[in-house]
mmCIF file of C-alpha atoms in Angstrom:
data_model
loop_
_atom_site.group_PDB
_atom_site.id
_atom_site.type_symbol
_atom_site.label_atom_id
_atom_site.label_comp_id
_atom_site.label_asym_id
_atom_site.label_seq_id
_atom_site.Cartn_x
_atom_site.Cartn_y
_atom_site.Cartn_z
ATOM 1 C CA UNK A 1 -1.833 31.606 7.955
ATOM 2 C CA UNK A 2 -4.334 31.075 5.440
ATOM 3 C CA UNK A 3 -7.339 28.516 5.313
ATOM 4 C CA UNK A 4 -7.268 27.369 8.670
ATOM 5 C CA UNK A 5 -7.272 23.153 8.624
ATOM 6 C CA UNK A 6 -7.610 20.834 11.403
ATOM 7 C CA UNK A 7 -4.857 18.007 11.229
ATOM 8 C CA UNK A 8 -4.526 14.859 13.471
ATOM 9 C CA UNK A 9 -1.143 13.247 15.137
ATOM 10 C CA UNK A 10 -1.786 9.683 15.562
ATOM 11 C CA UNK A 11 0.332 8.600 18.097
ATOM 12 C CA UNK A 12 1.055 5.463 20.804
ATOM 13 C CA UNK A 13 3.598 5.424 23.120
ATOM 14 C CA UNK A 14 4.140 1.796 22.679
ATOM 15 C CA UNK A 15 6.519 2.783 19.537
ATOM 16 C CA UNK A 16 8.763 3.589 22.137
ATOM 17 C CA UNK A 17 9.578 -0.533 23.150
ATOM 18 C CA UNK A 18 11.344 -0.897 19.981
ATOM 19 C CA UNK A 19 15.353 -0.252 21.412
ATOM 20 C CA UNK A 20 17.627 -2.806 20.117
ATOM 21 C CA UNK A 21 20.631 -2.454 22.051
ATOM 22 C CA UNK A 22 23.914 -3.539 19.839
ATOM 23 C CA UNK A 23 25.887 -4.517 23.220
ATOM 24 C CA UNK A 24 22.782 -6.738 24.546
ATOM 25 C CA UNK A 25 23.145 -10.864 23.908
ATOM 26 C CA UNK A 26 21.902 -11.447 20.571
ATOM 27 C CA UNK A 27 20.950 -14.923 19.539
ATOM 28 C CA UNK A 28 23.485 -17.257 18.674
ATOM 29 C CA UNK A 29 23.619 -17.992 14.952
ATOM 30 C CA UNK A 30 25.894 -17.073 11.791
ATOM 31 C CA UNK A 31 24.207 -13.785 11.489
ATOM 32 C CA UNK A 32 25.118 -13.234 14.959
ATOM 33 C CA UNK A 33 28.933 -13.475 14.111
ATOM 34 C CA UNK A 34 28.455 -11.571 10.518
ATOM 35 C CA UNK A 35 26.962 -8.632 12.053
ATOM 36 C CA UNK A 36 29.558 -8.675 15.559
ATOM 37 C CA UNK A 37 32.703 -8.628 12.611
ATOM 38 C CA UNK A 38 31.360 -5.771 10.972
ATOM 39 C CA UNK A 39 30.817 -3.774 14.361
ATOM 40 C CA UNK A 40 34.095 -4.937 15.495
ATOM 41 C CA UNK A 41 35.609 -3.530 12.317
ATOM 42 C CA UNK A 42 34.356 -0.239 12.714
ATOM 43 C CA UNK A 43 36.513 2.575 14.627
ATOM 44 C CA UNK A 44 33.830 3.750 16.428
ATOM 45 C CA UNK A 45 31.423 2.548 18.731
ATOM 46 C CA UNK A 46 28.165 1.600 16.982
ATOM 47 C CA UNK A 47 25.217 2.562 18.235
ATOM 48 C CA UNK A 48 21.767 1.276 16.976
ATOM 49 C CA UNK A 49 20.750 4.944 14.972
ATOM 50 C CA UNK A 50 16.922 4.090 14.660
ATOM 51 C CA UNK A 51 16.117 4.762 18.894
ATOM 52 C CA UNK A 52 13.588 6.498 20.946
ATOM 53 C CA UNK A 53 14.731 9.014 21.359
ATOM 54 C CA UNK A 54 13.793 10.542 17.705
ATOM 55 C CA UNK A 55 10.233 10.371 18.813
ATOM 56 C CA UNK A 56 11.315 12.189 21.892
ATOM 57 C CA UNK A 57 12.853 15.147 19.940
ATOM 58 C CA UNK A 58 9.315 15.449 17.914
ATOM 59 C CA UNK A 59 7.241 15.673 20.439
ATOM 60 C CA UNK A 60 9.034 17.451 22.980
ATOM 61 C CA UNK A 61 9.428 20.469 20.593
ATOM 62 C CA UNK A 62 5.854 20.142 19.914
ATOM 63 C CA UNK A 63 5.493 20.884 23.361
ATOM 64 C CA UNK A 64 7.438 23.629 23.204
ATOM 65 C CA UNK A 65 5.987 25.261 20.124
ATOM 66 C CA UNK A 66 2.775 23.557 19.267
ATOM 67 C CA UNK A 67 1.104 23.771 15.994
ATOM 68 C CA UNK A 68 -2.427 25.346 16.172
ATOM 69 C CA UNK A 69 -4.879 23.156 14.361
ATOM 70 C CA UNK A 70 -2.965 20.268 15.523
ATOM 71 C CA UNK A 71 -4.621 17.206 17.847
ATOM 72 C CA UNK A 72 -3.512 13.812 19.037
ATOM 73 C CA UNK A 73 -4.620 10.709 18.811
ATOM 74 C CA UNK A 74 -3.478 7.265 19.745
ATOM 75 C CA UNK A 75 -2.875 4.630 17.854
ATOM 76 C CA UNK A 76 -3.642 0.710 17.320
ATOM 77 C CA UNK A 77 -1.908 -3.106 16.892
ATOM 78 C CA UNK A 78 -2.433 -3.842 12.972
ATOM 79 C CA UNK A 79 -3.991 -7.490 12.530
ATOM 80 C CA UNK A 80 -2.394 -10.104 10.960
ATOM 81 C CA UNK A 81 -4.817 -10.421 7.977
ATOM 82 C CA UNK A 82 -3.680 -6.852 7.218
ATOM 83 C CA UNK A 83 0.206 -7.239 7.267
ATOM 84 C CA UNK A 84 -0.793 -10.571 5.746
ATOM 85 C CA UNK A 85 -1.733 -8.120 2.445
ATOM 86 C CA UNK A 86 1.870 -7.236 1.735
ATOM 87 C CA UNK A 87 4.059 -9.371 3.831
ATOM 88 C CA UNK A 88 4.215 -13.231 3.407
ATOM 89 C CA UNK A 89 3.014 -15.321 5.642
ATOM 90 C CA UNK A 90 6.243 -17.150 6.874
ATOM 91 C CA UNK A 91 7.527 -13.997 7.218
ATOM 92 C CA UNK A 92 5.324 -12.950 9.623
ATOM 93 C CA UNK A 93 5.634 -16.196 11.442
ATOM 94 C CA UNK A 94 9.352 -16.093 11.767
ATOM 95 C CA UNK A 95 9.228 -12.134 12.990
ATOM 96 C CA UNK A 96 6.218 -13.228 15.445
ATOM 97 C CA UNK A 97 8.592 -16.207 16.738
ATOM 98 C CA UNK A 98 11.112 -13.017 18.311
ATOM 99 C CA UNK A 99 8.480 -11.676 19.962
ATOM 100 C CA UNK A 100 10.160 -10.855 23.565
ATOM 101 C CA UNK A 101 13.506 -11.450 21.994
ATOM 102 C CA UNK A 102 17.106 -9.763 20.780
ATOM 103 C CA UNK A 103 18.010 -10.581 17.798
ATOM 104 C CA UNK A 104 19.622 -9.546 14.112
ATOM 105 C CA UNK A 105 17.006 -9.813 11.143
ATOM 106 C CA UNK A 106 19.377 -8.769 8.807
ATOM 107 C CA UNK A 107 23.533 -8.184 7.909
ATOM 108 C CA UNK A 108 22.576 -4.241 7.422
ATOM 109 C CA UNK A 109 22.069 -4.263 11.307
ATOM 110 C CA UNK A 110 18.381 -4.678 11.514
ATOM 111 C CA UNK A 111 17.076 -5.825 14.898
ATOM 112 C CA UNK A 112 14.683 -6.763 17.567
ATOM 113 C CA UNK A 113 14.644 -5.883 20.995
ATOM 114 C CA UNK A 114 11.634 -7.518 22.989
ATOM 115 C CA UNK A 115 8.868 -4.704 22.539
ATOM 116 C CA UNK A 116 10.078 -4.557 18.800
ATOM 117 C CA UNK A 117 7.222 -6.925 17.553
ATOM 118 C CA UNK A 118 4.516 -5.118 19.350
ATOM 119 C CA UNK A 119 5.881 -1.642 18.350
ATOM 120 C CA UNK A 120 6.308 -2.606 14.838
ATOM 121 C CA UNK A 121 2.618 -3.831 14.991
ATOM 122 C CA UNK A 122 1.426 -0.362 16.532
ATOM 123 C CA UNK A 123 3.335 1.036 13.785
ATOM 124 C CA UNK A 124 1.706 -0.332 10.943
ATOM 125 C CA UNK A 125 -1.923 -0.135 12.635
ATOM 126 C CA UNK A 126 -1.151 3.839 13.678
ATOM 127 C CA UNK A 127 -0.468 4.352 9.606
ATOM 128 C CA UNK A 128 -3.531 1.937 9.116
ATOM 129 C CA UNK A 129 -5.807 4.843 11.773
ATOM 130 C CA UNK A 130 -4.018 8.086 10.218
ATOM 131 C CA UNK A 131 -5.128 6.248 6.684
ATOM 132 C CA UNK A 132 -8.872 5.665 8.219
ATOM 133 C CA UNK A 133 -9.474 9.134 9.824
ATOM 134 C CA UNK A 134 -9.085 11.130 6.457
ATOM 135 C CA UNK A 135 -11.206 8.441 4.489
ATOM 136 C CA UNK A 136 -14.121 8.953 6.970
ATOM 137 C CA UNK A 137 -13.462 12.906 6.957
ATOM 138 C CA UNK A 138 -12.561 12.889 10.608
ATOM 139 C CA UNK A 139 -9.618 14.658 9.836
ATOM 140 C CA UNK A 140 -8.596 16.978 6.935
ATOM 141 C CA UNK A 141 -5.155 15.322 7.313
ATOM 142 C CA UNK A 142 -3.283 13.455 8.939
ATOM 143 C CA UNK A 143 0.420 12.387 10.765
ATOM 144 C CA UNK A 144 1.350 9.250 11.809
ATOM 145 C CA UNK A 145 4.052 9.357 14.152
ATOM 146 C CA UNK A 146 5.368 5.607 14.473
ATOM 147 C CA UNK A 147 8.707 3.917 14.847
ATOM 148 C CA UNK A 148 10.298 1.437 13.482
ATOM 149 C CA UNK A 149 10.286 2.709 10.123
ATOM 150 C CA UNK A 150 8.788 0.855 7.294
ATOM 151 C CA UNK A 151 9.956 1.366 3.306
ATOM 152 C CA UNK A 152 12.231 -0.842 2.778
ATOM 153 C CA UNK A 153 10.778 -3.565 5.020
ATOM 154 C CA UNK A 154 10.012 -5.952 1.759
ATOM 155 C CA UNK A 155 7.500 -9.029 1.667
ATOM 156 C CA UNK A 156 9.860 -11.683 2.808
ATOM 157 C CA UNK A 157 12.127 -9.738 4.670
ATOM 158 C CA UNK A 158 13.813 -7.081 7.272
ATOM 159 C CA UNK A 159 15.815 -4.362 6.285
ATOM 160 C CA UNK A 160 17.119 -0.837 6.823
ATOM 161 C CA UNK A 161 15.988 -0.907 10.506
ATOM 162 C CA UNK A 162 12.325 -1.539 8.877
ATOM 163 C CA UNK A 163 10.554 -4.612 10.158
ATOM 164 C CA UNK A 164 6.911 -3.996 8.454
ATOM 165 C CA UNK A 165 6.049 -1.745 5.589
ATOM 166 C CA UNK A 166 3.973 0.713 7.963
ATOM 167 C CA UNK A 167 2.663 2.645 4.506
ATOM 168 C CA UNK A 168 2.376 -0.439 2.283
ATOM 169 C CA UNK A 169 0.106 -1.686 5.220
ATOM 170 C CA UNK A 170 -2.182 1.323 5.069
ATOM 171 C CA UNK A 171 -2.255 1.654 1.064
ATOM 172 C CA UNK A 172 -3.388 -2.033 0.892
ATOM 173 C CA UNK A 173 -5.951 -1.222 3.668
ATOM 174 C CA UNK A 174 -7.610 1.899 2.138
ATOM 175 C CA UNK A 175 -7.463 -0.202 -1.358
ATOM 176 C CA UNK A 176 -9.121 -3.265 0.359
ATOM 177 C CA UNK A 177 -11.458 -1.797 3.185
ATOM 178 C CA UNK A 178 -12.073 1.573 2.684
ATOM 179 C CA UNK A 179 -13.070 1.492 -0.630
ATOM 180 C CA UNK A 180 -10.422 3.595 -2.589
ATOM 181 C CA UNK A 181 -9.456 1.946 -6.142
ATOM 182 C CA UNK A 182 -6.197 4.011 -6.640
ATOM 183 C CA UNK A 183 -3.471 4.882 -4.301
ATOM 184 C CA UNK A 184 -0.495 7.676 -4.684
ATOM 185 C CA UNK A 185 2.490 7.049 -2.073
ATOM 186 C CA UNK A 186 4.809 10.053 -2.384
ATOM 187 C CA UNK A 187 8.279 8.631 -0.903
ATOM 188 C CA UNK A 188 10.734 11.764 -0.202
ATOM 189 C CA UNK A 189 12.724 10.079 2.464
ATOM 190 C CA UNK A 190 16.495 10.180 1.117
ATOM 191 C CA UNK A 191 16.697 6.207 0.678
ATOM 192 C CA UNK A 192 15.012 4.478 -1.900
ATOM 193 C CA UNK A 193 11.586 2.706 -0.582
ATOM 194 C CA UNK A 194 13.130 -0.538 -1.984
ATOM 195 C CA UNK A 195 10.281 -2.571 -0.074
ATOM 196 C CA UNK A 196 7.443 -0.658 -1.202
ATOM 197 C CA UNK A 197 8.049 -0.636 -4.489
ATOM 198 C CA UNK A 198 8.800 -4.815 -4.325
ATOM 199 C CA UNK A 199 5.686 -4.876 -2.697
ATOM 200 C CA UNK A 200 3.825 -2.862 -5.257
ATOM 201 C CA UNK A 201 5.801 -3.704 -8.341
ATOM 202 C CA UNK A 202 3.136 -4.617 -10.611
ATOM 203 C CA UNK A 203 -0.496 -3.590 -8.716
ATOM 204 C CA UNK A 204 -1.716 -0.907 -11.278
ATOM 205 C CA UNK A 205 -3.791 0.349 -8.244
ATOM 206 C CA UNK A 206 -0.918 1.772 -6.391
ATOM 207 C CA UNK A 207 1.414 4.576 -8.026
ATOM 208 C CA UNK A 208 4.728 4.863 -6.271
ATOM 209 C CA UNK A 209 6.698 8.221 -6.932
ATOM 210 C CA UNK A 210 10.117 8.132 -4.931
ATOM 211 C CA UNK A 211 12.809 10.554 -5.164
ATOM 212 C CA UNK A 212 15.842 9.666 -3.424
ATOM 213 C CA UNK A 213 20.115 9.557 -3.350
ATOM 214 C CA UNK A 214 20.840 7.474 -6.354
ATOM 215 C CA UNK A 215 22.720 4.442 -6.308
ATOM 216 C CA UNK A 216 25.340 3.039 -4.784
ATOM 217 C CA UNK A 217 23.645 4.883 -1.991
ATOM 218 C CA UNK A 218 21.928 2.700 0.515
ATOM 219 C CA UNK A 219 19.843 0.458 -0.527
ATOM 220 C CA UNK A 220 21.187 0.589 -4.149
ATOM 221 C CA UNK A 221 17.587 0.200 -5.987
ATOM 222 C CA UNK A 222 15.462 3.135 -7.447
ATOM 223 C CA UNK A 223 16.727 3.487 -10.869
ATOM 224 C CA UNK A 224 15.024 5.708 -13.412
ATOM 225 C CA UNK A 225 14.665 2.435 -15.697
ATOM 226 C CA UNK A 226 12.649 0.524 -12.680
ATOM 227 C CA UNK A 227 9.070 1.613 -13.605
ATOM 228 C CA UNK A 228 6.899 -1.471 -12.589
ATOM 229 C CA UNK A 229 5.981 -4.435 -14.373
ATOM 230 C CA UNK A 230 2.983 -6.339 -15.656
ATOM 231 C CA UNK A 231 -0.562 -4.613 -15.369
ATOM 232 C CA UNK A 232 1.668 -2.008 -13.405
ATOM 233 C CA UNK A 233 4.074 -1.210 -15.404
ATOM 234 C CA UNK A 234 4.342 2.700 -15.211
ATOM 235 C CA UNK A 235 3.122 2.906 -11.889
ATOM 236 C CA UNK A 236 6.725 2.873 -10.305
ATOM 237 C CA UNK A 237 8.378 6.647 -10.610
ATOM 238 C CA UNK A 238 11.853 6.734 -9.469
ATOM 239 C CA UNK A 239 13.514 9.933 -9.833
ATOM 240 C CA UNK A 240 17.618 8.984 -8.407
ATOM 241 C CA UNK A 241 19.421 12.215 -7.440
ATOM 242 C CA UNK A 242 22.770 13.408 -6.909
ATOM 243 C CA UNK A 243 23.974 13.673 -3.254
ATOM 244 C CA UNK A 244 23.679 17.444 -2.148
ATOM 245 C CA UNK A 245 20.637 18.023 -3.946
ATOM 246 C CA UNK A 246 18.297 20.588 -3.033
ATOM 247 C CA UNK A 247 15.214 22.173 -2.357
ATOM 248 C CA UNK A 248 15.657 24.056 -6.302
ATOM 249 C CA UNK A 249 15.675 20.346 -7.665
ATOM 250 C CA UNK A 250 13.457 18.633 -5.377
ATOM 251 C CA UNK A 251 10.624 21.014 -6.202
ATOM 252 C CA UNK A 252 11.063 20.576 -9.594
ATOM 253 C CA UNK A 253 10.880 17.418 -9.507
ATOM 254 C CA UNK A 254 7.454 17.804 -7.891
ATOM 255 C CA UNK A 255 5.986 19.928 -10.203
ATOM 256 C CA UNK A 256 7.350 18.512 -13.225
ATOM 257 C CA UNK A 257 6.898 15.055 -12.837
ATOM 258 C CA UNK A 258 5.002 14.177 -9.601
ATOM 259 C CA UNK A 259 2.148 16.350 -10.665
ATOM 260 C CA UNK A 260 1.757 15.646 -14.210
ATOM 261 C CA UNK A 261 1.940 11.909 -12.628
ATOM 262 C CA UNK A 262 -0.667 11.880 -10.292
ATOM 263 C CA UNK A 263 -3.096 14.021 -12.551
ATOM 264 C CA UNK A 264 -2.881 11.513 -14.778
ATOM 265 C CA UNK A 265 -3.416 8.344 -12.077
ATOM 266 C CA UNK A 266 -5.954 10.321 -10.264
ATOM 267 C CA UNK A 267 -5.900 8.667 -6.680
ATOM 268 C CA UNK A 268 -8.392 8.383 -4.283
ATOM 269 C CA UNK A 269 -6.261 8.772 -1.452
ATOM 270 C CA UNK A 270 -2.309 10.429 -0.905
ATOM 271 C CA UNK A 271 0.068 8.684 1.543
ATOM 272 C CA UNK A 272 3.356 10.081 2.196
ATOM 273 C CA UNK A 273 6.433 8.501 2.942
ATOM 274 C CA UNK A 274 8.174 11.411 5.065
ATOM 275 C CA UNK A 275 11.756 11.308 5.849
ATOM 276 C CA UNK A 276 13.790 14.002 7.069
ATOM 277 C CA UNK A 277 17.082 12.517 6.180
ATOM 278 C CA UNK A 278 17.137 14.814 3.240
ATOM 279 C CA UNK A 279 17.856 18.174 5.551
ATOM 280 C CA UNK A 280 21.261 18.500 5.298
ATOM 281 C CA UNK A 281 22.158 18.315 8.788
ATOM 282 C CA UNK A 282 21.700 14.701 7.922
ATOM 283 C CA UNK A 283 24.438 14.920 5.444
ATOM 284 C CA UNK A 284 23.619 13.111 2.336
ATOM 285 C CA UNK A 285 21.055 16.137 0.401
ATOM 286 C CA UNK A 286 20.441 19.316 0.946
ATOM 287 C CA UNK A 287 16.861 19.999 1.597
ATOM 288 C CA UNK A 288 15.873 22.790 3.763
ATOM 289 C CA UNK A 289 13.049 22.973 6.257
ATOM 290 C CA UNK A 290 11.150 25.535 3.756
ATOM 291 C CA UNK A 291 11.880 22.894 1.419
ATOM 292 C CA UNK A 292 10.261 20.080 3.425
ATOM 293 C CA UNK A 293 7.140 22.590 3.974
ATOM 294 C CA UNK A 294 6.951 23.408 -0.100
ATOM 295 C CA UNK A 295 6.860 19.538 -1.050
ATOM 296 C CA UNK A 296 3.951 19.206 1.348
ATOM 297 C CA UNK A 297 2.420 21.966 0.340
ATOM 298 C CA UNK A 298 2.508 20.528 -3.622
ATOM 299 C CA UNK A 299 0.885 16.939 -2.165
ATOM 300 C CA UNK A 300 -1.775 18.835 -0.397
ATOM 301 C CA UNK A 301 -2.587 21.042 -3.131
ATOM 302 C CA UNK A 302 -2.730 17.716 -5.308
ATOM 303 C CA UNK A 303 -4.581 16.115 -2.598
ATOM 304 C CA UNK A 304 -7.220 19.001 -2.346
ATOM 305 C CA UNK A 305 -7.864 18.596 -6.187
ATOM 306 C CA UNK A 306 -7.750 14.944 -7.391
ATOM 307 C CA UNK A 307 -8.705 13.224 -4.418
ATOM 308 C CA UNK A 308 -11.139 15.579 -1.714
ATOM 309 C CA UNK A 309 -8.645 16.180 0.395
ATOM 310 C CA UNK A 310 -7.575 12.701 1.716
ATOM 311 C CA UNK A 311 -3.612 12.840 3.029
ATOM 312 C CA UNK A 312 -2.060 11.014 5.153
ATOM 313 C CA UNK A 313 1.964 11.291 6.209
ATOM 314 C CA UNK A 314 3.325 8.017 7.930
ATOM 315 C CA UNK A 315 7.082 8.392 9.120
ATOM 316 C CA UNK A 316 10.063 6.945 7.656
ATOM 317 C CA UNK A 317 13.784 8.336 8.383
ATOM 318 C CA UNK A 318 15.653 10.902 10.156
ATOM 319 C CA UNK A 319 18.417 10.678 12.468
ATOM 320 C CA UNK A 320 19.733 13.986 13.564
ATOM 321 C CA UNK A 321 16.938 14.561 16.277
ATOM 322 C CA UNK A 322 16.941 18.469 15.430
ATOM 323 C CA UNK A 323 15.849 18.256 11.450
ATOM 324 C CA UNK A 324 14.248 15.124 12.803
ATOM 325 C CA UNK A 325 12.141 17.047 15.034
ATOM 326 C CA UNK A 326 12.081 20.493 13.043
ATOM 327 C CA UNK A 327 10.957 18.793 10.086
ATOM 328 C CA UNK A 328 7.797 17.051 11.106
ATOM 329 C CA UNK A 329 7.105 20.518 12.909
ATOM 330 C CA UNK A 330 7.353 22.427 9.072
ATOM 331 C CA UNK A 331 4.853 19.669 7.418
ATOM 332 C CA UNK A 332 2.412 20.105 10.642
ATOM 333 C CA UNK A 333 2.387 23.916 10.006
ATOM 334 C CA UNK A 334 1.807 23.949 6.386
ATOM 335 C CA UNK A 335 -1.071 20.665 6.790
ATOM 336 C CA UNK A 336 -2.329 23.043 9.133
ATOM 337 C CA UNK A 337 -3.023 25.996 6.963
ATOM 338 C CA UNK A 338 0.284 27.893 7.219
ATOM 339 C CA UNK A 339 1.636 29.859 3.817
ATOM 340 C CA UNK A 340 3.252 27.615 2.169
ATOM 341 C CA UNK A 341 7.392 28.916 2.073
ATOM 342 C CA UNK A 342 8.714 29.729 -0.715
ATOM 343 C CA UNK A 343 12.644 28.251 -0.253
ATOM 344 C CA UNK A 344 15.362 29.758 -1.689
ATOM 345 C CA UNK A 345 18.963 28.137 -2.600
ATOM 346 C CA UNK A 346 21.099 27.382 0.337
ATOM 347 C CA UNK A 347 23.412 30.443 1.441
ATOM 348 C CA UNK A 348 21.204 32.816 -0.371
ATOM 349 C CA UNK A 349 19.647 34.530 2.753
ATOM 350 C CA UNK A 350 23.358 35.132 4.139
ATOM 351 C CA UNK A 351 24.524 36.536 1.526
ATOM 352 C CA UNK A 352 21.726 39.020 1.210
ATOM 353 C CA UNK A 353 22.171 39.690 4.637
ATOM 354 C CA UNK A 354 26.318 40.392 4.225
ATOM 355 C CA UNK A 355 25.130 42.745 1.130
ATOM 356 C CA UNK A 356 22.934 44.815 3.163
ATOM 357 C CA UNK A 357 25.776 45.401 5.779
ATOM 358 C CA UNK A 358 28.349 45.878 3.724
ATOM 359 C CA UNK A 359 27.353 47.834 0.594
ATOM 360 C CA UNK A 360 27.148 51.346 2.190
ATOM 361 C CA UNK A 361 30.844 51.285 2.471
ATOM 362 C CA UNK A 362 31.232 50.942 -0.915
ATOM 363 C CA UNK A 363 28.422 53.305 -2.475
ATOM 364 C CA UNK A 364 29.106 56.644 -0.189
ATOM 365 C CA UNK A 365 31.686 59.172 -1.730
ATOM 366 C CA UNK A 366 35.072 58.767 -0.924
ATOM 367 C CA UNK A 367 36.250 61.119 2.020
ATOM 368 C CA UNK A 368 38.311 64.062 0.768
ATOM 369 C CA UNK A 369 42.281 63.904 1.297
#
């Protein structure tokens, strides 16, 4: 450990209601029948990957191994007037209409269960209270732990299991309520935050750095030529990677360009888009828990320079429950004051341990005939 730092969890169990079940009746309609005839053409049974049980996997091995430095608290339902900032407002009336409902938002298998709507309202208002809590100094940092995700959620519409932009949300809070005039969101989850950047596209208030799998990779946006327009043109930083990529690349990547980035936009605030698809047990990158714990350990260390401290995490992807799970745990440890890791490239540590066993039988004098 080093500086010991106190770091809040904000957390409501009502996250938990969002379960769309893919066998359940849906409502009749053509998107109904589009979505059935893809599921029917798979060879597998589908299941719906964005479910409880991810929150489950955090916060049971939280039990198990808890963070010191580490508190919880709960949550709240966002208002309309503050999704109203970045989604339209016949969008929210049409996702307020399936309130208590199943149905499909959208042909990449987005979709509503009844406690959906509520749950993606405690979502965005949890991000909203993590976002809150380090303004006011309660908090030297902070975690919000919230389902359904939220990046690619985009003004008008569902997508990518994301039903409101839960970080989009809290950036437009801080920039209209809380008096901050610039906002960094640092998006590391291994899709491209399609919806935030639509939703920030030209605000010159709101920098957007998001490194990601590179197209055709889902959702196909994120180029390195997509930079913002208007008065925010330049505000938009997509860096598009190769699949397998690493924690070597990603952390260059984050000193080279994230840093020079946001010491030149000089936030008032850092909000983090944290998915831990990238671990490879997720199987699309290559990112190692160490490497998870270094790139939060470069936002904090921006964060304690340019901008007093103020951090917040908000939760995006992950769907292998153990990186799921293992993940969050690294970023807690390091928020919380642990060293910062230093990662080295994958396989590295076995073969230093295979070296140490086996050299000796190659060094010692040969035995005499």
């Amino acid at each position: 450990m080093t500086e010991r730092r106190d770091v809040t969890v904000f957390y409501d169990e009502r996250v938990l209601n969002h379960a769309p079940d893919v066998n359940a009746a849906f409502l009749p309609g053509r998107l109904d029948k589009r979505v059935r005839a893809i599921l029917a053409g798979l060879n597998v049974q589908w299941k719906y990957p964005e479910h409880p049980g991810r929150i489950h996997a955090i916060l049971d091995l939280l039990k198990r191994e808890p963070v010191e430095g580490v508190r919880f608290e709960p949550g709240k339902v966002a208002t309309r007037e503050q999704l109203a900032r970045v989604h339209t407002t016949s969008y929210l009336d049409d996702v307020f209409s399936l309130r208590n409902k199943n149905a499909w938002l959208d042909v990449d298998t987005t979709a509503v269960s009844p406690g959906s709507i509520e749950a993606a309202e405690v979502a965005a208002g949890t991000a909203i209270a993590a976002v809150e809590a380090v303004i006011s100094g309660s908090t030297q940092s902070a975690f919000a732990l919230v389902r359904p995700p939220g990046h690619h959620a985009e003004p008008v519409r569902a997508r990518g299991f994301c039903l409101l932009n839960n970080v989009a949300v809290a950036a437009a809070h801080a920039l209209a309520e809380l008096g901050c005039e610039r906002v960094l969101i640092v998006d590391w989850d291994v899709h491209h935050g399609n919806g935030t950047q639509d939703i920030f596209w030209a605000d010159p208030h709101v920098m957007l750095f998001d490194i990601h799998r590179a197209s055709p990779f889902y959702p196909g946006s994120g180029n390195l030529q997509e930079v913002g327009a208007g008065m925010g043109e330049g505000a938009t930083v997509n860096v598009p990677m190769p699949g397998g990529s690493g924690d070597v690349a990603y952390l260059r990547a984050f000193n080279e360009i994230l840093v020079p980035a946001a010491e030149y936009f000089k936030p008032d605030l850092i909000l983090v888009s944290a998915g831990f698809d990238v671990h490879w047990y997720d199987l699309a990158m290559n990112v190692s828990f160490e490497g998870c714990a270094a790139m939060t350990g470069v936002v904090q260390s921006l964060a304690d320079r340019l901008c007093e401290g103020r951090l917040a995490f908000v939760l995006e992807g992950g769907y292998n429950t153990e990186s799921l799970a293992h993940g969050v745990r690294s970023v807690l440890e390091v928020l919380a004051g642990r060293e910062v890791p230093e990662p080295k490239e994958c396989g590295m540590d076995a073969v230093e341990e295979a070296i140490a066993f086996h050299l000796s039988a190659f060094t010692e004098d040969p035995a005499d005939d």
